[in-house]
CSV table of C-alpha atoms in Angstrom, one decimal:
chain,number,residue,atom,x,y,z
A,21,UNK,CA,182.3,-58.1,-108.0
A,22,UNK,CA,181.6,-61.5,-109.5
A,23,UNK,CA,179.4,-62.5,-106.5
A,24,UNK,CA,177.4,-59.2,-107.0
A,25,UNK,CA,176.8,-59.9,-110.6
A,26,UNK,CA,175.8,-63.6,-109.9
A,27,UNK,CA,173.4,-62.5,-107.1
A,28,UNK,CA,171.8,-59.9,-109.5
A,29,UNK,CA,171.0,-62.6,-112.1
A,30,UNK,CA,169.8,-65.0,-109.3
A,31,UNK,CA,167.4,-62.3,-108.0
A,32,UNK,CA,166.1,-61.4,-111.4
A,33,UNK,CA,165.4,-65.0,-112.2
A,34,UNK,CA,168.1,-65.3,-114.9
A,35,UNK,CA,170.0,-68.1,-113.0
A,36,UNK,CA,170.9,-69.7,-116.3
A,37,UNK,CA,173.2,-66.7,-117.0
A,38,UNK,CA,175.3,-67.2,-113.9
A,39,UNK,CA,177.6,-70.0,-115.4
A,40,UNK,CA,178.5,-67.6,-118.3
A,41,UNK,CA,179.5,-64.9,-115.8
A,42,UNK,CA,181.6,-67.4,-113.8
A,43,UNK,CA,183.2,-68.8,-116.9
A,44,UNK,CA,184.1,-65.3,-118.1
A,45,UNK,CA,185.7,-64.7,-114.7
A,46,UNK,CA,187.9,-67.8,-115.2
A,47,UNK,CA,186.3,-70.2,-112.8
A,48,UNK,CA,186.5,-74.0,-113.4
A,49,UNK,CA,185.3,-74.3,-117.1
A,50,UNK,CA,184.3,-77.9,-116.7
A,51,UNK,CA,182.0,-77.2,-113.8
A,52,UNK,CA,180.5,-74.2,-115.6
A,53,UNK,CA,179.8,-76.2,-118.8
A,54,UNK,CA,178.1,-78.8,-116.6
A,55,UNK,CA,175.9,-76.1,-115.1
A,56,UNK,CA,175.1,-74.7,-118.5
A,57,UNK,CA,174.1,-78.1,-119.7
A,58,UNK,CA,171.9,-78.6,-116.6
A,59,UNK,CA,170.3,-75.1,-116.7
A,60,UNK,CA,169.9,-74.6,-120.5
A,61,UNK,CA,170.6,-77.9,-122.3
A,62,UNK,CA,168.1,-80.1,-120.3
A,63,UNK,CA,165.1,-77.6,-120.6
A,64,UNK,CA,165.8,-77.1,-124.3
A,65,UNK,CA,165.9,-80.8,-124.9
A,66,UNK,CA,162.7,-81.3,-123.0
A,67,UNK,CA,161.0,-78.6,-125.0
A,68,UNK,CA,162.2,-80.1,-128.3
A,69,UNK,CA,160.8,-83.5,-127.2
A,70,UNK,CA,157.5,-81.8,-126.3
A,71,UNK,CA,157.3,-80.2,-129.8
A,72,UNK,CA,158.2,-83.5,-131.5
A,73,UNK,CA,155.5,-85.4,-129.5
A,74,UNK,CA,153.0,-82.7,-130.2
A,75,UNK,CA,153.8,-82.8,-133.9
A,76,UNK,CA,153.3,-86.6,-134.0
A,77,UNK,CA,150.1,-86.8,-132.0
A,78,UNK,CA,148.4,-83.7,-133.4
A,79,UNK,CA,147.8,-85.1,-136.9
A,80,UNK,CA,145.9,-88.1,-135.4
A,81,UNK,CA,143.3,-86.0,-133.6
A,82,UNK,CA,140.5,-84.9,-135.9
A,83,UNK,CA,137.9,-82.3,-134.8
A,84,UNK,CA,135.0,-80.6,-136.5
A,85,UNK,CA,137.5,-77.9,-137.6
A,86,UNK,CA,140.1,-80.4,-138.9
A,87,UNK,CA,143.2,-81.9,-137.4
A,88,UNK,CA,144.9,-80.3,-134.4
A,89,UNK,CA,147.5,-78.0,-135.8
A,90,UNK,CA,151.2,-78.8,-135.2
A,91,UNK,CA,154.0,-76.5,-134.0
A,92,UNK,CA,154.7,-75.2,-137.6
A,93,UNK,CA,151.0,-74.4,-138.2
A,94,UNK,CA,150.7,-72.6,-134.9
A,95,UNK,CA,153.9,-70.6,-135.6
A,96,UNK,CA,152.5,-69.7,-139.0
A,97,UNK,CA,149.3,-68.4,-137.5
A,98,UNK,CA,151.3,-66.4,-135.0
A,99,UNK,CA,153.2,-64.7,-137.9
A,100,UNK,CA,149.8,-64.1,-139.6
A,101,UNK,CA,148.5,-62.3,-136.5
A,102,UNK,CA,151.5,-60.1,-136.3
A,103,UNK,CA,151.1,-59.3,-140.1
A,104,UNK,CA,147.5,-58.4,-139.5
A,105,UNK,CA,148.5,-56.0,-136.7
A,106,UNK,CA,151.0,-54.3,-139.0
A,107,UNK,CA,148.5,-54.1,-141.8
A,108,UNK,CA,145.9,-52.5,-139.4
A,109,UNK,CA,148.5,-50.0,-138.1
A,110,UNK,CA,149.2,-49.0,-141.7
A,111,UNK,CA,145.5,-48.5,-142.4
A,112,UNK,CA,145.2,-46.3,-139.2
A,113,UNK,CA,148.2,-44.2,-140.2
A,114,UNK,CA,146.8,-43.7,-143.7
A,115,UNK,CA,143.5,-42.7,-142.1
A,116,UNK,CA,145.0,-40.0,-140.0
A,117,UNK,CA,147.2,-38.8,-142.9
A,118,UNK,CA,144.1,-38.3,-145.1
A,119,UNK,CA,142.4,-36.3,-142.3
A,120,UNK,CA,145.5,-34.1,-141.9
A,121,UNK,CA,145.7,-33.4,-145.6
A,122,UNK,CA,142.0,-32.6,-145.8
A,123,UNK,CA,142.2,-30.3,-142.7
A,124,UNK,CA,145.2,-28.6,-144.1
A,125,UNK,CA,143.4,-27.9,-147.4
A,126,UNK,CA,140.3,-26.7,-145.5
A,127,UNK,CA,142.4,-24.3,-143.4
A,128,UNK,CA,144.2,-23.0,-146.5
A,129,UNK,CA,140.9,-22.0,-148.0
A,130,UNK,CA,139.4,-20.7,-144.7
A,131,UNK,CA,141.8,-20.1,-141.8
A,132,UNK,CA,138.9,-19.7,-139.4
A,133,UNK,CA,137.3,-23.0,-140.3
A,134,UNK,CA,136.9,-25.6,-137.5
A,135,UNK,CA,138.6,-28.9,-138.2
A,136,UNK,CA,138.3,-32.2,-136.4
A,137,UNK,CA,140.4,-35.4,-136.1
A,138,UNK,CA,138.2,-38.5,-135.9
A,139,UNK,CA,139.5,-41.5,-134.0
A,140,UNK,CA,140.4,-44.7,-135.8
A,141,UNK,CA,137.6,-47.2,-135.2
A,142,UNK,CA,139.1,-50.3,-136.8
A,143,UNK,CA,138.8,-53.6,-134.9
A,144,UNK,CA,141.5,-54.3,-132.3
A,145,UNK,CA,144.4,-56.5,-133.4
A,146,UNK,CA,145.8,-59.4,-131.5
A,147,UNK,CA,148.6,-57.3,-130.0
A,148,UNK,CA,146.0,-54.7,-129.0
A,149,UNK,CA,144.0,-57.4,-127.2
A,150,UNK,CA,147.1,-58.5,-125.3
A,151,UNK,CA,147.6,-54.9,-124.1
A,152,UNK,CA,144.0,-54.7,-123.1
A,153,UNK,CA,144.2,-57.9,-121.1
A,154,UNK,CA,147.4,-56.6,-119.3
A,155,UNK,CA,145.7,-53.3,-118.5
A,156,UNK,CA,142.6,-55.0,-117.2
A,157,UNK,CA,144.5,-57.5,-115.0
A,158,UNK,CA,146.7,-54.9,-113.5
A,159,UNK,CA,143.7,-52.7,-112.8
A,160,UNK,CA,141.9,-55.5,-111.0
A,161,UNK,CA,145.1,-56.5,-109.2
A,162,UNK,CA,145.8,-52.9,-108.1
A,163,UNK,CA,142.2,-52.6,-106.7
A,164,UNK,CA,142.5,-56.0,-105.0
A,165,UNK,CA,145.9,-55.0,-103.4
A,166,UNK,CA,144.4,-51.7,-102.1
A,167,UNK,CA,141.6,-53.7,-100.4
A,168,UNK,CA,143.6,-56.8,-99.3
A,169,UNK,CA,146.7,-55.3,-97.7
A,170,UNK,CA,144.8,-53.0,-95.2
A,171,UNK,CA,142.4,-55.8,-94.3
A,172,UNK,CA,145.3,-58.2,-93.9
A,173,UNK,CA,147.1,-55.7,-91.6
A,174,UNK,CA,144.0,-55.4,-89.5
A,175,UNK,CA,143.6,-59.2,-89.3
A,176,UNK,CA,147.2,-59.6,-88.2
A,177,UNK,CA,147.1,-56.9,-85.6
A,178,UNK,CA,143.6,-57.6,-84.1
A,179,UNK,CA,142.6,-61.1,-83.1
A,180,UNK,CA,139.0,-59.9,-82.8
A,181,UNK,CA,138.9,-58.5,-86.3
A,182,UNK,CA,140.5,-61.7,-87.7
A,183,UNK,CA,137.9,-63.9,-86.0
A,184,UNK,CA,135.1,-61.7,-87.3
A,185,UNK,CA,136.3,-61.6,-90.9
A,186,UNK,CA,137.6,-65.2,-91.2
A,187,UNK,CA,134.2,-66.8,-92.0
A,188,UNK,CA,133.7,-64.3,-94.9
A,189,UNK,CA,137.2,-65.1,-96.3
A,190,UNK,CA,136.5,-68.9,-96.1
A,191,UNK,CA,133.1,-68.5,-97.8
A,192,UNK,CA,134.1,-66.1,-100.7
A,193,UNK,CA,137.6,-67.4,-101.4
A,194,UNK,CA,136.6,-70.5,-103.3
A,195,UNK,CA,133.9,-68.8,-105.4
A,196,UNK,CA,134.5,-69.2,-109.2
A,197,UNK,CA,134.7,-66.1,-111.4
A,198,UNK,CA,131.8,-67.6,-113.4
A,199,UNK,CA,129.6,-67.2,-110.3
A,200,UNK,CA,130.8,-63.7,-109.6
A,201,UNK,CA,130.4,-62.5,-113.2
A,202,UNK,CA,126.6,-62.3,-113.4
A,203,UNK,CA,126.4,-60.4,-110.1
A,204,UNK,CA,129.1,-58.0,-111.1
A,205,UNK,CA,127.5,-57.4,-114.5
A,206,UNK,CA,124.2,-56.5,-112.9
A,207,UNK,CA,125.7,-54.3,-110.3
A,208,UNK,CA,127.9,-52.4,-112.8
A,209,UNK,CA,125.0,-52.0,-115.2
A,210,UNK,CA,122.9,-50.5,-112.4
A,211,UNK,CA,125.6,-48.3,-110.9
A,212,UNK,CA,127.9,-47.3,-113.7
A,213,UNK,CA,125.5,-45.2,-115.8
A,214,UNK,CA,126.9,-42.4,-117.9
A,215,UNK,CA,126.2,-40.9,-121.3
A,216,UNK,CA,130.0,-40.5,-121.8
A,217,UNK,CA,131.7,-43.2,-119.7
A,218,UNK,CA,135.5,-43.1,-119.2
A,219,UNK,CA,135.7,-46.9,-119.4
A,220,UNK,CA,133.6,-49.5,-121.1
A,221,UNK,CA,131.3,-51.5,-118.9
A,222,UNK,CA,132.9,-54.8,-120.1
A,223,UNK,CA,136.3,-53.5,-118.9
A,224,UNK,CA,134.8,-52.6,-115.5
A,225,UNK,CA,133.1,-56.0,-115.2
A,226,UNK,CA,136.3,-57.9,-116.0
A,227,UNK,CA,138.5,-55.8,-113.7
A,228,UNK,CA,136.1,-56.1,-110.7
A,229,UNK,CA,135.8,-59.9,-111.3
A,230,UNK,CA,139.6,-60.1,-111.2
A,231,UNK,CA,139.6,-58.1,-108.0
A,232,UNK,CA,137.1,-60.3,-106.3
A,233,UNK,CA,138.9,-63.6,-107.2
A,234,UNK,CA,142.5,-62.5,-106.7
A,235,UNK,CA,142.6,-60.5,-103.5
A,236,UNK,CA,142.4,-63.5,-101.1
A,237,UNK,CA,146.0,-64.7,-101.4
A,238,UNK,CA,147.3,-61.2,-100.6
A,239,UNK,CA,144.9,-60.8,-97.7
A,240,UNK,CA,145.8,-64.2,-96.2
A,241,UNK,CA,149.6,-63.8,-96.6
A,242,UNK,CA,149.5,-60.2,-95.3
A,243,UNK,CA,147.6,-61.3,-92.2
A,244,UNK,CA,150.1,-64.2,-91.7
A,245,UNK,CA,153.1,-61.9,-92.2
A,246,UNK,CA,151.8,-59.3,-89.7
A,247,UNK,CA,150.8,-62.0,-87.1
A,248,UNK,CA,154.4,-63.4,-87.4
A,249,UNK,CA,156.1,-60.2,-86.5
A,250,UNK,CA,158.5,-60.5,-83.5
A,251,UNK,CA,156.5,-59.4,-80.4
A,252,UNK,CA,159.5,-57.5,-79.1
A,253,UNK,CA,159.2,-55.1,-82.0
A,254,UNK,CA,155.6,-54.4,-81.2
A,255,UNK,CA,156.5,-54.0,-77.5
A,256,UNK,CA,159.1,-51.4,-78.5
A,257,UNK,CA,156.4,-49.5,-80.4
A,258,UNK,CA,154.3,-49.4,-77.3
A,259,UNK,CA,157.2,-48.3,-75.1
A,260,UNK,CA,158.0,-45.5,-77.6
A,261,UNK,CA,154.3,-44.7,-77.8
A,262,UNK,CA,154.3,-44.7,-81.6
A,263,UNK,CA,151.1,-43.7,-83.3
A,264,UNK,CA,149.1,-46.5,-85.1
A,265,UNK,CA,150.2,-45.1,-88.5
A,266,UNK,CA,153.8,-44.9,-87.5
A,267,UNK,CA,153.8,-48.4,-86.1
A,268,UNK,CA,152.3,-49.8,-89.3
A,269,UNK,CA,154.6,-47.9,-91.7
A,270,UNK,CA,157.8,-48.2,-89.7
A,271,UNK,CA,157.5,-51.7,-88.1
A,272,UNK,CA,154.6,-53.8,-89.4
A,273,UNK,CA,155.0,-53.3,-93.2
A,274,UNK,CA,158.8,-53.6,-93.4
A,275,UNK,CA,158.7,-56.7,-91.2
A,276,UNK,CA,156.0,-58.5,-93.2
A,277,UNK,CA,157.0,-57.3,-96.6
A,278,UNK,CA,158.3,-60.7,-97.8
A,279,UNK,CA,155.0,-62.5,-97.1
A,280,UNK,CA,153.0,-59.7,-98.5
A,281,UNK,CA,154.9,-60.0,-101.8
A,282,UNK,CA,154.3,-63.8,-101.7
A,283,UNK,CA,150.6,-63.0,-101.6
A,284,UNK,CA,150.9,-60.4,-104.3
A,285,UNK,CA,152.7,-62.9,-106.6
A,286,UNK,CA,149.9,-65.5,-106.0
A,287,UNK,CA,147.2,-63.0,-106.5
A,288,UNK,CA,148.6,-61.8,-109.8
A,289,UNK,CA,148.7,-65.4,-111.1
A,290,UNK,CA,145.2,-66.0,-110.0
A,291,UNK,CA,144.0,-62.7,-111.5
A,292,UNK,CA,145.6,-63.6,-114.9
A,293,UNK,CA,143.8,-67.0,-115.0
A,294,UNK,CA,140.5,-65.5,-113.9
A,295,UNK,CA,140.8,-62.7,-116.5
A,296,UNK,CA,140.5,-65.0,-119.5
A,297,UNK,CA,137.2,-66.4,-118.3
A,298,UNK,CA,135.9,-63.0,-117.4
A,299,UNK,CA,136.8,-61.5,-120.8
A,300,UNK,CA,135.1,-64.4,-122.6
A,301,UNK,CA,131.7,-63.7,-120.9
A,302,UNK,CA,132.0,-60.0,-120.4
A,303,UNK,CA,133.2,-59.5,-124.0
A,304,UNK,CA,136.0,-57.2,-122.9
A,305,UNK,CA,138.2,-56.9,-126.0
A,306,UNK,CA,141.2,-58.8,-124.7
A,307,UNK,CA,142.6,-62.3,-125.1
A,308,UNK,CA,139.6,-64.0,-123.6
A,309,UNK,CA,137.3,-62.4,-126.2
A,310,UNK,CA,139.8,-63.3,-128.9
A,311,UNK,CA,139.6,-67.0,-127.9
A,312,UNK,CA,135.8,-66.9,-127.7
A,313,UNK,CA,135.5,-65.2,-131.1
A,314,UNK,CA,137.8,-67.7,-132.8
A,315,UNK,CA,135.8,-70.6,-131.2
A,316,UNK,CA,132.6,-69.0,-132.5
A,317,UNK,CA,134.1,-68.3,-135.9
A,318,UNK,CA,134.9,-72.0,-136.6
A,319,UNK,CA,137.2,-71.4,-139.6
A,320,UNK,CA,140.1,-73.6,-140.6
A,321,UNK,CA,142.4,-71.1,-138.9
A,322,UNK,CA,140.5,-71.0,-135.6
A,323,UNK,CA,142.3,-73.9,-133.8
A,324,UNK,CA,145.7,-72.6,-134.7
A,325,UNK,CA,144.8,-69.1,-133.5
A,326,UNK,CA,143.4,-70.4,-130.3
A,327,UNK,CA,146.6,-72.3,-129.6
A,328,UNK,CA,148.6,-69.2,-130.3
A,329,UNK,CA,146.5,-67.5,-127.6
A,330,UNK,CA,147.1,-70.4,-125.2
A,331,UNK,CA,150.8,-70.1,-125.6
A,332,UNK,CA,150.6,-66.3,-125.3
A,333,UNK,CA,148.5,-66.6,-122.1
A,334,UNK,CA,151.1,-69.0,-120.7
A,335,UNK,CA,154.1,-66.9,-121.7
A,336,UNK,CA,152.7,-63.7,-120.3
A,337,UNK,CA,151.7,-65.5,-117.1
A,338,UNK,CA,155.3,-66.7,-116.8
A,339,UNK,CA,156.7,-63.2,-117.3
A,340,UNK,CA,154.3,-61.7,-114.7
A,341,UNK,CA,155.4,-64.4,-112.2
A,342,UNK,CA,159.1,-63.7,-113.0
A,343,UNK,CA,158.5,-60.0,-112.4
A,344,UNK,CA,156.8,-60.6,-109.1
A,345,UNK,CA,159.4,-63.1,-108.1
A,346,UNK,CA,162.2,-60.6,-108.8
A,347,UNK,CA,160.4,-58.0,-106.6
A,348,UNK,CA,160.0,-60.6,-103.9
A,349,UNK,CA,163.7,-61.4,-104.0
A,350,UNK,CA,164.6,-57.8,-103.7
A,351,UNK,CA,162.6,-57.4,-100.5
A,352,UNK,CA,163.5,-60.8,-99.0
A,353,UNK,CA,166.8,-59.7,-97.5
A,354,UNK,CA,168.8,-62.4,-99.1
A,355,UNK,CA,166.4,-65.3,-98.4
A,356,UNK,CA,165.5,-67.3,-101.5
A,357,UNK,CA,162.0,-66.9,-102.8
A,358,UNK,CA,160.6,-69.8,-104.8
């Protein structure tokens, strides 16, 4: 039972919790305290040292917007952004309550009257922009996965197809999102024409740019995983005369799943980095636009807010990587995924 619990925390990335489980089970306390110190104490001390160094050096760097804010100033700006979100939510709630009272009064006077509820049009808050960025990156990531995995399978199964598509992969893989963005913007503006669009053009541009820049790790790792399948398994599929679809779903995908997830993990990380630049230029209302707007604003709070966004981007990227790492561990059949 203890080993199962420890393996669960290892697979989910919470390895720092394992010593607590072993200590509760009565294992050598001295060894468990050493492990706690190594897994928790050392990183905490390193982070405290980083904060202290940041606090000392920040005051000595003067910019056109003032001194670089220290940890306390950045924390204060973070609390201010949360407070702004709560204040905006209260305004939205009051807005809908007023409409409901007005509509109720109208219906009381004339039950056949038509009433409408207008949507709140206040500016998105910082937390709203985080949600927008997450939705955008997962949309681009999902589209990229749907393109990359089938192409990777074809590359792994067919040497001819791999030779044919490899030059295109090598040409387009290093292209920066800043180069893709103008092309994507022009194409989307020409193709995505609607009087009542389901999604904003800025969202489509950002999501497609994420797709174009993030699909390559998944494609390459999928092709590598499929090409590395034991040839005996493929020979068995020929002997059994399995259909192409059955061979792919029953043999190819399960055998290459670990490397596919490695590619997915890398692609999601690339997509998250690309997204910020895409949102800055496409003006999609996410974290990238928040950073750009604060830079353009140039107020005394701008530097602190930009640094809040930097830490948010890093923390969210870390969480996304942990989630993908956990999924990779779950499909790796006990092999450690790093």
